[in-house]
PDB file of N, CA, C and O in Angstrom, chain B, residues numbered from 101:
ATOM      1  N   MET B 101    -151.487 -89.723 130.590  1.00  0.00           N
ATOM      2  CA  MET B 101    -152.317 -89.866 131.764  1.00  0.00           C
ATOM      3  C   MET B 101    -153.789 -89.982 131.393  1.00  0.00           C
ATOM      4  O   MET B 101    -154.655 -89.573 132.167  1.00  0.00           O
ATOM      5  N   ARG B 102    -154.074 -90.517 130.260  1.00  0.00           N
ATOM      6  CA  ARG B 102    -155.474 -90.705 129.865  1.00  0.00           C
ATOM      7  C   ARG B 102    -155.955 -92.087 130.310  1.00  0.00           C
ATOM      8  O   ARG B 102    -156.391 -92.904 129.499  1.00  0.00           O
ATOM      9  N   HIS B 103    -155.863 -92.320 131.610  1.00  0.00           N
ATOM     10  CA  HIS B 103    -156.367 -93.564 132.184  1.00  0.00           C
ATOM     11  C   HIS B 103    -156.793 -93.302 133.622  1.00  0.00           C
ATOM     12  O   HIS B 103    -156.679 -92.179 134.113  1.00  0.00           O
ATOM     13  N   HIS B 104    -157.272 -94.314 134.279  1.00  0.00           N
ATOM     14  CA  HIS B 104    -157.784 -94.181 135.638  1.00  0.00           C
ATOM     15  C   HIS B 104    -156.703 -94.516 136.662  1.00  0.00           C
ATOM     16  O   HIS B 104    -155.785 -95.289 136.389  1.00  0.00           O
ATOM     17  N   CYS B 105    -156.831 -93.921 137.841  1.00  0.00           N
ATOM     18  CA  CYS B 105    -155.947 -94.261 138.953  1.00  0.00           C
ATOM     19  C   CYS B 105    -156.202 -95.724 139.305  1.00  0.00           C
ATOM     20  O   CYS B 105    -157.357 -96.111 139.482  1.00  0.00           O
ATOM     21  N   PRO B 106    -155.156 -96.549 139.412  1.00  0.00           N
ATOM     22  CA  PRO B 106    -155.372 -97.968 139.690  1.00  0.00           C
ATOM     23  C   PRO B 106    -155.859 -98.248 141.111  1.00  0.00           C
ATOM     24  O   PRO B 106    -156.234 -99.379 141.421  1.00  0.00           O
ATOM     25  N   ILE B 107    -155.858 -97.240 141.970  1.00  0.00           N
ATOM     26  CA  ILE B 107    -156.318 -97.434 143.345  1.00  0.00           C
ATOM     27  C   ILE B 107    -157.770 -96.994 143.510  1.00  0.00           C
ATOM     28  O   ILE B 107    -158.612 -97.780 143.943  1.00  0.00           O
ATOM     29  N   CYS B 108    -158.068 -95.734 143.165  1.00  0.00           N
ATOM     30  CA  CYS B 108    -159.423 -95.217 143.382  1.00  0.00           C
ATOM     31  C   CYS B 108    -160.256 -95.197 142.101  1.00  0.00           C
ATOM     32  O   CYS B 108    -161.456 -94.926 142.154  1.00  0.00           O
ATOM     33  N   TYR B 109    -159.645 -95.476 140.965  1.00  0.00           N
ATOM     34  CA  TYR B 109    -160.298 -95.550 139.646  1.00  0.00           C
ATOM     35  C   TYR B 109    -160.837 -94.212 139.125  1.00  0.00           C
ATOM     36  O   TYR B 109    -161.628 -94.189 138.182  1.00  0.00           O
ATOM     37  N   GLU B 110    -160.412 -93.098 139.735  1.00  0.00           N
ATOM     38  CA  GLU B 110    -160.802 -91.795 139.197  1.00  0.00           C
ATOM     39  C   GLU B 110    -159.993 -91.537 137.931  1.00  0.00           C
ATOM     40  O   GLU B 110    -158.816 -91.889 137.852  1.00  0.00           O
ATOM     41  N   TYR B 111    -160.629 -90.924 136.954  1.00  0.00           N
ATOM     42  CA  TYR B 111    -159.969 -90.614 135.686  1.00  0.00           C
ATOM     43  C   TYR B 111    -158.885 -89.566 135.928  1.00  0.00           C
ATOM     44  O   TYR B 111    -159.188 -88.466 136.389  1.00  0.00           O
ATOM     45  N   LEU B 112    -157.628 -89.888 135.624  1.00  0.00           N
ATOM     46  CA  LEU B 112    -156.499 -89.012 135.945  1.00  0.00           C
ATOM     47  C   LEU B 112    -156.411 -87.780 135.046  1.00  0.00           C
ATOM     48  O   LEU B 112    -155.905 -86.745 135.477  1.00  0.00           O
ATOM     49  N   PHE B 113    -156.887 -87.870 133.826  1.00  0.00           N
ATOM     50  CA  PHE B 113    -156.719 -86.781 132.869  1.00  0.00           C
ATOM     51  C   PHE B 113    -157.387 -85.496 133.330  1.00  0.00           C
ATOM     52  O   PHE B 113    -156.832 -84.414 133.137  1.00  0.00           O
ATOM     53  N   ASP B 114    -158.558 -85.588 133.930  1.00  0.00           N
ATOM     54  CA  ASP B 114    -159.234 -84.369 134.372  1.00  0.00           C
ATOM     55  C   ASP B 114    -159.342 -84.268 135.903  1.00  0.00           C
ATOM     56  O   ASP B 114    -160.133 -83.479 136.421  1.00  0.00           O
ATOM     57  N   SER B 115    -158.547 -85.064 136.618  1.00  0.00           N
ATOM     58  CA  SER B 115    -158.552 -85.033 138.076  1.00  0.00           C
ATOM     59  C   SER B 115    -157.832 -83.786 138.585  1.00  0.00           C
ATOM     60  O   SER B 115    -156.841 -83.353 137.996  1.00  0.00           O
ATOM     61  N   MET B 116    -158.324 -83.220 139.662  1.00  0.00           N
ATOM     62  CA  MET B 116    -157.700 -82.051 140.276  1.00  0.00           C
ATOM     63  C   MET B 116    -156.652 -82.449 141.320  1.00  0.00           C
ATOM     64  O   MET B 116    -155.930 -81.589 141.825  1.00  0.00           O
ATOM     65  N   LYS B 117    -156.563 -83.732 141.645  1.00  0.00           N
ATOM     66  CA  LYS B 117    -155.615 -84.223 142.642  1.00  0.00           C
ATOM     67  C   LYS B 117    -154.218 -84.332 142.036  1.00  0.00           C
ATOM     68  O   LYS B 117    -154.067 -84.542 140.832  1.00  0.00           O
ATOM     69  N   ASP B 118    -153.196 -84.186 142.887  1.00  0.00           N
ATOM     70  CA  ASP B 118    -151.810 -84.371 142.449  1.00  0.00           C
ATOM     71  C   ASP B 118    -151.588 -85.817 142.037  1.00  0.00           C
ATOM     72  O   ASP B 118    -152.199 -86.733 142.588  1.00  0.00           O
ATOM     73  N   THR B 119    -150.711 -86.011 141.065  1.00  0.00           N
ATOM     74  CA  THR B 119    -150.403 -87.364 140.612  1.00  0.00           C
ATOM     75  C   THR B 119    -148.941 -87.693 140.864  1.00  0.00           C
ATOM     76  O   THR B 119    -148.108 -86.801 141.024  1.00  0.00           O
ATOM     77  N   SER B 120    -148.649 -88.957 140.896  1.00  0.00           N
ATOM     78  CA  SER B 120    -147.295 -89.447 141.106  1.00  0.00           C
ATOM     79  C   SER B 120    -146.953 -90.411 139.979  1.00  0.00           C
ATOM     80  O   SER B 120    -147.774 -91.239 139.586  1.00  0.00           O
ATOM     81  N   VAL B 121    -145.732 -90.297 139.464  1.00  0.00           N
ATOM     82  CA  VAL B 121    -145.247 -91.233 138.451  1.00  0.00           C
ATOM     83  C   VAL B 121    -144.271 -92.168 139.150  1.00  0.00           C
ATOM     84  O   VAL B 121    -143.269 -91.728 139.713  1.00  0.00           O
ATOM     85  N   MET B 122    -144.570 -93.449 139.109  1.00  0.00           N
ATOM     86  CA  MET B 122    -143.730 -94.436 139.784  1.00  0.00           C
ATOM     87  C   MET B 122    -142.519 -94.790 138.925  1.00  0.00           C
ATOM     88  O   MET B 122    -142.454 -94.418 137.754  1.00  0.00           O
ATOM     89  N   LYS B 123    -141.560 -95.509 139.508  1.00  0.00           N
ATOM     90  CA  LYS B 123    -140.345 -95.911 138.794  1.00  0.00           C
ATOM     91  C   LYS B 123    -140.649 -96.662 137.508  1.00  0.00           C
ATOM     92  O   LYS B 123    -139.900 -96.556 136.537  1.00  0.00           O
ATOM     93  N   CYS B 124    -141.729 -97.413 137.490  1.00  0.00           N
ATOM     94  CA  CYS B 124    -142.092 -98.216 136.324  1.00  0.00           C
ATOM     95  C   CYS B 124    -142.741 -97.380 135.225  1.00  0.00           C
ATOM     96  O   CYS B 124    -142.925 -97.858 134.105  1.00  0.00           O
ATOM     97  N   GLY B 125    -143.093 -96.116 135.546  1.00  0.00           N
ATOM     98  CA  GLY B 125    -143.692 -95.234 134.559  1.00  0.00           C
ATOM     99  C   GLY B 125    -145.206 -95.119 134.658  1.00  0.00           C
ATOM    100  O   GLY B 125    -145.800 -94.276 133.985  1.00  0.00           O
ATOM    101  N   HIS B 126    -145.839 -95.939 135.475  1.00  0.00           N
ATOM    102  CA  HIS B 126    -147.284 -95.847 135.658  1.00  0.00           C
ATOM    103  C   HIS B 126    -147.613 -94.696 136.608  1.00  0.00           C
ATOM    104  O   HIS B 126    -146.791 -94.322 137.445  1.00  0.00           O
ATOM    105  N   THR B 127    -148.811 -94.140 136.477  1.00  0.00           N
ATOM    106  CA  THR B 127    -149.213 -92.997 137.295  1.00  0.00           C
ATOM    107  C   THR B 127    -150.421 -93.329 138.155  1.00  0.00           C
ATOM    108  O   THR B 127    -151.232 -94.195 137.827  1.00  0.00           O
ATOM    109  N   MET B 128    -150.510 -92.611 139.267  1.00  0.00           N
ATOM    110  CA  MET B 128    -151.658 -92.702 140.161  1.00  0.00           C
ATOM    111  C   MET B 128    -151.704 -91.419 140.975  1.00  0.00           C
ATOM    112  O   MET B 128    -150.762 -90.626 140.946  1.00  0.00           O
ATOM    113  N   HIS B 129    -152.782 -91.215 141.691  1.00  0.00           N
ATOM    114  CA  HIS B 129    -152.861 -90.051 142.565  1.00  0.00           C
ATOM    115  C   HIS B 129    -151.789 -90.141 143.639  1.00  0.00           C
ATOM    116  O   HIS B 129    -151.505 -91.224 144.152  1.00  0.00           O
ATOM    117  N   LEU B 130    -151.198 -89.010 143.977  1.00  0.00           N
ATOM    118  CA  LEU B 130    -150.191 -88.979 145.028  1.00  0.00           C
ATOM    119  C   LEU B 130    -150.781 -89.467 146.350  1.00  0.00           C
ATOM    120  O   LEU B 130    -150.131 -90.204 147.091  1.00  0.00           O
ATOM    121  N   GLU B 131    -151.990 -89.062 146.635  1.00  0.00           N
ATOM    122  CA  GLU B 131    -152.687 -89.494 147.855  1.00  0.00           C
ATOM    123  C   GLU B 131    -152.862 -91.015 147.879  1.00  0.00           C
ATOM    124  O   GLU B 131    -152.657 -91.646 148.916  1.00  0.00           O
ATOM    125  N   CYS B 132    -153.230 -91.591 146.766  1.00  0.00           N
ATOM    126  CA  CYS B 132    -153.395 -93.052 146.665  1.00  0.00           C
ATOM    127  C   CYS B 132    -152.048 -93.753 146.799  1.00  0.00           C
ATOM    128  O   CYS B 132    -151.954 -94.806 147.430  1.00  0.00           O
ATOM    129  N   TYR B 133    -151.010 -93.177 146.212  1.00  0.00           N
ATOM    130  CA  TYR B 133    -149.657 -93.727 146.318  1.00  0.00           C
ATOM    131  C   TYR B 133    -149.220 -93.769 147.784  1.00  0.00           C
ATOM    132  O   TYR B 133    -148.729 -94.792 148.260  1.00  0.00           O
ATOM    133  N   CYS B 134    -149.401 -92.654 148.494  1.00  0.00           N
ATOM    134  CA  CYS B 134    -149.005 -92.588 149.907  1.00  0.00           C
ATOM    135  C   CYS B 134    -149.791 -93.599 150.743  1.00  0.00           C
ATOM    136  O   CYS B 134    -149.230 -94.254 151.622  1.00  0.00           O
ATOM    137  N   GLU B 135    -151.067 -93.719 150.471  1.00  0.00           N
ATOM    138  CA  GLU B 135    -151.903 -94.693 151.179  1.00  0.00           C
ATOM    139  C   GLU B 135    -151.404 -96.116 150.917  1.00  0.00           C
ATOM    140  O   GLU B 135    -151.364 -96.938 151.833  1.00  0.00           O
ATOM    141  N   MET B 136    -151.032 -96.401 149.702  1.00  0.00           N
ATOM    142  CA  MET B 136    -150.523 -97.724 149.327  1.00  0.00           C
ATOM    143  C   MET B 136    -149.234 -98.025 150.093  1.00  0.00           C
ATOM    144  O   MET B 136    -149.079 -99.119 150.635  1.00  0.00           O
ATOM    145  N   ILE B 137    -148.310 -97.064 150.141  1.00  0.00           N
ATOM    146  CA  ILE B 137    -147.037 -97.240 150.851  1.00  0.00           C
ATOM    147  C   ILE B 137    -147.287 -97.412 152.354  1.00  0.00           C
ATOM    148  O   ILE B 137    -146.669 -98.262 152.996  1.00  0.00           O
ATOM    149  N   ASN B 138    -148.189 -96.610 152.907  1.00  0.00           N
ATOM    150  CA  ASN B 138    -148.504 -96.711 154.341  1.00  0.00           C
ATOM    151  C   ASN B 138    -149.095 -98.066 154.710  1.00  0.00           C
ATOM    152  O   ASN B 138    -148.998 -98.489 155.862  1.00  0.00           O
ATOM    153  N   ARG B 139    -149.699 -98.743 153.757  1.00  0.00           N
ATOM    154  CA  ARG B 139    -150.258-100.082 153.995  1.00  0.00           C
ATOM    155  C   ARG B 139    -149.273-101.189 153.621  1.00  0.00           C
ATOM    156  O   ARG B 139    -149.655-102.348 153.459  1.00  0.00           O
ATOM    157  N   ASP B 140    -147.990-100.810 153.485  1.00  0.00           N
ATOM    158  CA  ASP B 140    -146.915-101.764 153.176  1.00  0.00           C
ATOM    159  C   ASP B 140    -147.114-102.482 151.857  1.00  0.00           C
ATOM    160  O   ASP B 140    -146.777-103.660 151.736  1.00  0.00           O
ATOM    161  N   LYS B 141    -147.651-101.795 150.873  1.00  0.00           N
ATOM    162  CA  LYS B 141    -147.767-102.316 149.511  1.00  0.00           C
ATOM    163  C   LYS B 141    -146.733-101.571 148.678  1.00  0.00           C
ATOM    164  O   LYS B 141    -146.896-100.384 148.398  1.00  0.00           O
ATOM    165  N   PHE B 142    -145.678-102.261 148.285  1.00  0.00           N
ATOM    166  CA  PHE B 142    -144.549-101.608 147.620  1.00  0.00           C
ATOM    167  C   PHE B 142    -144.410-101.971 146.154  1.00  0.00           C
ATOM    168  O   PHE B 142    -143.345-101.773 145.569  1.00  0.00           O
ATOM    169  N   CYS B 143    -145.464-102.497 145.548  1.00  0.00           N
ATOM    170  CA  CYS B 143    -145.377-102.830 144.128  1.00  0.00           C
ATOM    171  C   CYS B 143    -146.502-102.152 143.354  1.00  0.00           C
ATOM    172  O   CYS B 143    -147.586-101.904 143.882  1.00  0.00           O
ATOM    173  N   CYS B 144    -146.220-101.864 142.114  1.00  0.00           N
ATOM    174  CA  CYS B 144    -147.186-101.210 141.239  1.00  0.00           C
ATOM    175  C   CYS B 144    -148.405-102.121 141.073  1.00  0.00           C
ATOM    176  O   CYS B 144    -148.251-103.308 140.785  1.00  0.00           O
ATOM    177  N   PRO B 145    -149.611-101.579 141.252  1.00  0.00           N
ATOM    178  CA  PRO B 145    -150.802-102.415 141.085  1.00  0.00           C
ATOM    179  C   PRO B 145    -151.071-102.793 139.628  1.00  0.00           C
ATOM    180  O   PRO B 145    -151.935-103.627 139.359  1.00  0.00           O
ATOM    181  N   ILE B 146    -150.347-102.192 138.691  1.00  0.00           N
ATOM    182  CA  ILE B 146    -150.545-102.508 137.275  1.00  0.00           C
ATOM    183  C   ILE B 146    -149.550-103.564 136.801  1.00  0.00           C
ATOM    184  O   ILE B 146    -149.944-104.565 136.202  1.00  0.00           O
ATOM    185  N   CYS B 147    -148.252-103.341 137.069  1.00  0.00           N
ATOM    186  CA  CYS B 147    -147.229-104.256 136.528  1.00  0.00           C
ATOM    187  C   CYS B 147    -146.491-105.062 137.594  1.00  0.00           C
ATOM    188  O   CYS B 147    -145.688-105.929 137.249  1.00  0.00           O
ATOM    189  N   SER B 148    -146.736-104.804 138.864  1.00  0.00           N
ATOM    190  CA  SER B 148    -146.139-105.532 139.999  1.00  0.00           C
ATOM    191  C   SER B 148    -144.661-105.264 140.220  1.00  0.00           C
ATOM    192  O   SER B 148    -144.035-105.974 141.006  1.00  0.00           O
ATOM    193  N   LYS B 149    -144.079-104.278 139.564  1.00  0.00           N
ATOM    194  CA  LYS B 149    -142.683-103.920 139.838  1.00  0.00           C
ATOM    195  C   LYS B 149    -142.617-103.087 141.107  1.00  0.00           C
ATOM    196  O   LYS B 149    -143.581-102.405 141.454  1.00  0.00           O
ATOM    197  N   SER B 150    -141.489-103.139 141.801  1.00  0.00           N
ATOM    198  CA  SER B 150    -141.316-102.360 143.025  1.00  0.00           C
ATOM    199  C   SER B 150    -141.396-100.872 142.717  1.00  0.00           C
ATOM    200  O   SER B 150    -140.866-100.405 141.708  1.00  0.00           O
ATOM    201  N   VAL B 151    -142.068-100.128 143.601  1.00  0.00           N
ATOM    202  CA  VAL B 151    -142.191 -98.685 143.392  1.00  0.00           C
ATOM    203  C   VAL B 151    -141.153 -97.912 144.194  1.00  0.00           C
ATOM    204  O   VAL B 151    -140.995 -96.706 144.010  1.00  0.00           O
ATOM    205  N   ILE B 152    -140.442 -98.607 145.087  1.00  0.00           N
ATOM    206  CA  ILE B 152    -139.360 -97.991 145.846  1.00  0.00           C
ATOM    207  C   ILE B 152    -138.146 -98.910 145.779  1.00  0.00           C
ATOM    208  O   ILE B 152    -138.255-100.052 145.332  1.00  0.00           O
ATOM    209  N   ASP B 153    -137.000 -98.421 146.216  1.00  0.00           N
ATOM    210  CA  ASP B 153    -135.779 -99.231 146.221  1.00  0.00           C
ATOM    211  C   ASP B 153    -135.900-100.286 147.322  1.00  0.00           C
ATOM    212  O   ASP B 153    -135.942 -99.951 148.506  1.00  0.00           O
ATOM    213  N   MET B 154    -135.954-101.528 146.937  1.00  0.00           N
ATOM    214  CA  MET B 154    -136.144-102.625 147.884  1.00  0.00           C
ATOM    215  C   MET B 154    -134.835-103.330 148.249  1.00  0.00           C
ATOM    216  O   MET B 154    -134.873-104.350 148.938  1.00  0.00           O
ATOM    217  N   SER B 155    -133.684-102.822 147.812  1.00  0.00           N
ATOM    218  CA  SER B 155    -132.421-103.532 148.012  1.00  0.00           C
ATOM    219  C   SER B 155    -132.104-103.752 149.494  1.00  0.00           C
ATOM    220  O   SER B 155    -131.598-104.814 149.859  1.00  0.00           O
ATOM    221  N   ARG B 156    -132.390-102.775 150.350  1.00  0.00           N
ATOM    222  CA  ARG B 156    -132.139-102.954 151.783  1.00  0.00           C
ATOM    223  C   ARG B 156    -133.014-104.066 152.353  1.00  0.00           C
ATOM    224  O   ARG B 156    -132.556-104.867 153.168  1.00  0.00           O
ATOM    225  N   GLU B 157    -134.270-104.112 151.924  1.00  0.00           N
ATOM    226  CA  GLU B 157    -135.198-105.147 152.385  1.00  0.00           C
ATOM    227  C   GLU B 157    -134.768-106.526 151.888  1.00  0.00           C
ATOM    228  O   GLU B 157    -134.836-107.498 152.640  1.00  0.00           O
ATOM    229  N   TRP B 158    -134.324-106.625 150.629  1.00  0.00           N
ATOM    230  CA  TRP B 158    -133.863-107.912 150.100  1.00  0.00           C
ATOM    231  C   TRP B 158    -132.635-108.394 150.872  1.00  0.00           C
ATOM    232  O   TRP B 158    -132.514-109.588 151.149  1.00  0.00           O
ATOM    233  N   ARG B 159    -131.709-107.471 151.229  1.00  0.00           N
ATOM    234  CA  ARG B 159    -130.534-107.854 152.020  1.00  0.00           C
ATOM    235  C   ARG B 159    -130.956-108.387 153.384  1.00  0.00           C
ATOM    236  O   ARG B 159    -130.413-109.385 153.856  1.00  0.00           O
ATOM    237  N   ARG B 160    -131.927-107.722 154.023  1.00  0.00           N
ATOM    238  CA  ARG B 160    -132.399-108.158 155.334  1.00  0.00           C
ATOM    239  C   ARG B 160    -133.011-109.560 155.246  1.00  0.00           C
ATOM    240  O   ARG B 160    -132.775-110.395 156.119  1.00  0.00           O
ATOM    241  N   ILE B 161    -133.782-109.812 154.216  1.00  0.00           N
ATOM    242  CA  ILE B 161    -134.391-111.131 154.023  1.00  0.00           C
ATOM    243  C   ILE B 161    -133.315-112.182 153.776  1.00  0.00           C
ATOM    244  O   ILE B 161    -133.387-113.278 154.332  1.00  0.00           O
ATOM    245  N   ASP B 162    -132.309-111.863 152.943  1.00  0.00           N
ATOM    246  CA  ASP B 162    -131.203-112.794 152.698  1.00  0.00           C
ATOM    247  C   ASP B 162    -130.475-113.145 153.991  1.00  0.00           C
ATOM    248  O   ASP B 162    -130.144-114.307 154.223  1.00  0.00           O
ATOM    249  N   GLU B 163    -130.225-112.139 154.834  1.00  0.00           N
ATOM    250  CA  GLU B 163    -129.549-112.378 156.114  1.00  0.00           C
ATOM    251  C   GLU B 163    -130.394-113.267 157.024  1.00  0.00           C
ATOM    252  O   GLU B 163    -129.868-114.150 157.701  1.00  0.00           O
ATOM    253  N   GLU B 164    -131.677-113.036 157.035  1.00  0.00           N
ATOM    254  CA  GLU B 164    -132.565-113.851 157.861  1.00  0.00           C
ATOM    255  C   GLU B 164    -132.601-115.297 157.370  1.00  0.00           C
ATOM    256  O   GLU B 164    -132.607-116.228 158.177  1.00  0.00           O
ATOM    257  N   ILE B 165    -132.626-115.485 156.068  1.00  0.00           N
ATOM    258  CA  ILE B 165    -132.626-116.837 155.503  1.00  0.00           C
ATOM    259  C   ILE B 165    -131.332-117.569 155.851  1.00  0.00           C
ATOM    260  O   ILE B 165    -131.358-118.741 156.224  1.00  0.00           O
ATOM    261  N   GLU B 166    -130.194-116.869 155.726  1.00  0.00           N
ATOM    262  CA  GLU B 166    -128.906-117.487 156.040  1.00  0.00           C
ATOM    263  C   GLU B 166    -128.798-117.864 157.514  1.00  0.00           C
ATOM    264  O   GLU B 166    -128.134-118.842 157.858  1.00  0.00           O
ATOM    265  N   ALA B 167    -129.448-117.093 158.384  1.00  0.00           N
ATOM    266  CA  ALA B 167    -129.362-117.346 159.823  1.00  0.00           C
ATOM    267  C   ALA B 167    -130.360-118.405 160.293  1.00  0.00           C
ATOM    268  O   ALA B 167    -130.295-118.833 161.445  1.00  0.00           O
ATOM    269  N   THR B 168    -131.267-118.829 159.441  1.00  0.00           N
ATOM    270  CA  THR B 168    -132.295-119.798 159.823  1.00  0.00           C
ATOM    271  C   THR B 168    -131.844-121.214 159.475  1.00  0.00           C
ATOM    272  O   THR B 168    -131.486-121.500 158.333  1.00  0.00           O
ATOM    273  N   VAL B 169    -131.866-122.085 160.460  1.00  0.00           N
ATOM    274  CA  VAL B 169    -131.520-123.492 160.236  1.00  0.00           C
ATOM    275  C   VAL B 169    -132.769-124.197 159.726  1.00  0.00           C
ATOM    276  O   VAL B 169    -133.816-124.193 160.373  1.00  0.00           O
ATOM    277  N   MET B 170    -132.634-124.795 158.564  1.00  0.00           N
ATOM    278  CA  MET B 170    -133.774-125.486 157.956  1.00  0.00           C
ATOM    279  C   MET B 170    -133.943-126.872 158.577  1.00  0.00           C
ATOM    280  O   MET B 170    -132.953-127.519 158.921  1.00  0.00           O
ATOM    281  N   PRO B 171    -135.181-127.333 158.721  1.00  0.00           N
ATOM    282  CA  PRO B 171    -135.410-128.710 159.180  1.00  0.00           C
ATOM    283  C   PRO B 171    -134.799-129.696 158.175  1.00  0.00           C
ATOM    284  O   PRO B 171    -134.684-129.395 156.987  1.00  0.00           O
ATOM    285  N   GLU B 172    -134.420-130.848 158.658  1.00  0.00           N
ATOM    286  CA  GLU B 172    -133.745-131.849 157.830  1.00  0.00           C
ATOM    287  C   GLU B 172    -134.523-132.182 156.559  1.00  0.00           C
ATOM    288  O   GLU B 172    -133.919-132.373 155.504  1.00  0.00           O
ATOM    289  N   ASP B 173    -135.857-132.254 156.642  1.00  0.00           N
ATOM    290  CA  ASP B 173    -136.682-132.602 155.476  1.00  0.00           C
ATOM    291  C   ASP B 173    -136.567-131.588 154.345  1.00  0.00           C
ATOM    292  O   ASP B 173    -136.762-131.930 153.178  1.00  0.00           O
ATOM    293  N   TYR B 174    -136.253-130.359 154.682  1.00  0.00           N
ATOM    294  CA  TYR B 174    -136.214-129.285 153.674  1.00  0.00           C
ATOM    295  C   TYR B 174    -134.807-128.769 153.379  1.00  0.00           C
ATOM    296  O   TYR B 174    -134.636-127.910 152.514  1.00  0.00           O
ATOM    297  N   ARG B 175    -133.824-129.271 154.068  1.00  0.00           N
ATOM    298  CA  ARG B 175    -132.473-128.714 153.982  1.00  0.00           C
ATOM    299  C   ARG B 175    -131.916-128.695 152.561  1.00  0.00           C
ATOM    300  O   ARG B 175    -131.202-127.757 152.204  1.00  0.00           O
ATOM    301  N   TYR B 176    -132.211-129.676 151.759  1.00  0.00           N
ATOM    302  CA  TYR B 176    -131.619-129.753 150.422  1.00  0.00           C
ATOM    303  C   TYR B 176    -132.637-129.530 149.306  1.00  0.00           C
ATOM    304  O   TYR B 176    -132.363-129.840 148.146  1.00  0.00           O
ATOM    305  N   LYS B 177    -133.793-129.002 149.645  1.00  0.00           N
ATOM    306  CA  LYS B 177    -134.807-128.680 148.639  1.00  0.00           C
ATOM    307  C   LYS B 177    -134.471-127.335 147.998  1.00  0.00           C
ATOM    308  O   LYS B 177    -133.964-126.433 148.664  1.00  0.00           O
ATOM    309  N   LYS B 178    -134.749-127.210 146.727  1.00  0.00           N
ATOM    310  CA  LYS B 178    -134.509-125.969 145.994  1.00  0.00           C
ATOM    311  C   LYS B 178    -135.829-125.410 145.504  1.00  0.00           C
ATOM    312  O   LYS B 178    -136.702-126.163 145.073  1.00  0.00           O
ATOM    313  N   VAL B 179    -135.982-124.106 145.565  1.00  0.00           N
ATOM    314  CA  VAL B 179    -137.171-123.424 145.077  1.00  0.00           C
ATOM    315  C   VAL B 179    -136.710-122.332 144.123  1.00  0.00           C
ATOM    316  O   VAL B 179    -135.778-121.585 144.424  1.00  0.00           O
ATOM    317  N   ILE B 180    -137.361-122.244 142.984  1.00  0.00           N
ATOM    318  CA  ILE B 180    -137.029-121.210 142.003  1.00  0.00           C
ATOM    319  C   ILE B 180    -138.161-120.197 141.982  1.00  0.00           C
ATOM    320  O   ILE B 180    -139.332-120.567 141.909  1.00  0.00           O
ATOM    321  N   PHE B 181    -137.808-118.913 142.046  1.00  0.00           N
ATOM    322  CA  PHE B 181    -138.819-117.869 141.944  1.00  0.00           C
ATOM    323  C   PHE B 181    -138.280-116.752 141.066  1.00  0.00           C
ATOM    324  O   PHE B 181    -137.073-116.641 140.851  1.00  0.00           O
ATOM    325  N   PHE B 182    -139.170-115.945 140.573  1.00  0.00           N
ATOM    326  CA  PHE B 182    -138.806-114.871 139.663  1.00  0.00           C
ATOM    327  C   PHE B 182    -139.153-113.521 140.275  1.00  0.00           C
ATOM    328  O   PHE B 182    -140.210-113.363 140.885  1.00  0.00           O
ATOM    329  N   ILE B 183    -138.271-112.561 140.112  1.00  0.00           N
ATOM    330  CA  ILE B 183    -138.493-111.195 140.583  1.00  0.00           C
ATOM    331  C   ILE B 183    -138.769-110.335 139.350  1.00  0.00           C
ATOM    332  O   ILE B 183    -138.023-110.383 138.372  1.00  0.00           O
ATOM    333  N   LEU B 184    -139.837-109.555 139.405  1.00  0.00           N
ATOM    334  CA  LEU B 184    -140.244-108.761 138.254  1.00  0.00           C
ATOM    335  C   LEU B 184    -139.477-107.448 138.106  1.00  0.00           C
ATOM    336  O   LEU B 184    -139.654-106.759 137.101  1.00  0.00           O
ATOM    337  N   ASP B 185    -138.645-107.083 139.056  1.00  0.00           N
ATOM    338  CA  ASP B 185    -137.895-105.831 138.961  1.00  0.00           C
ATOM    339  C   ASP B 185    -136.667-106.007 138.097  1.00  0.00           C
ATOM    340  O   ASP B 185    -135.664-106.572 138.533  1.00  0.00           O
ATOM    341  N   VAL B 186    -136.746-105.533 136.898  1.00  0.00           N
ATOM    342  CA  VAL B 186    -135.628-105.672 135.964  1.00  0.00           C
ATOM    343  C   VAL B 186    -135.122-104.302 135.597  1.00  0.00           C
ATOM    344  O   VAL B 186    -134.178-104.181 134.818  1.00  0.00           O
TER     345      VAL B 186
END
């Protein structure tokens, strides 16, 4: 923990505030973590991996995509994207 909080930039090593260790292993103040989650930011500000289990959200998005009829111009277009959660 000899680095700064990625949200408020306070030095974590001598900070009196509680800290949180995210799934990816990076740390930040617990207060900053809660503020980040409350603002619907669910990825680590350092490595961009999800800080919470997003599987329910991914299922909801998949269901919405399947239920949406694409316009004819885009119906057979393919898009490739990468997810950083490994």
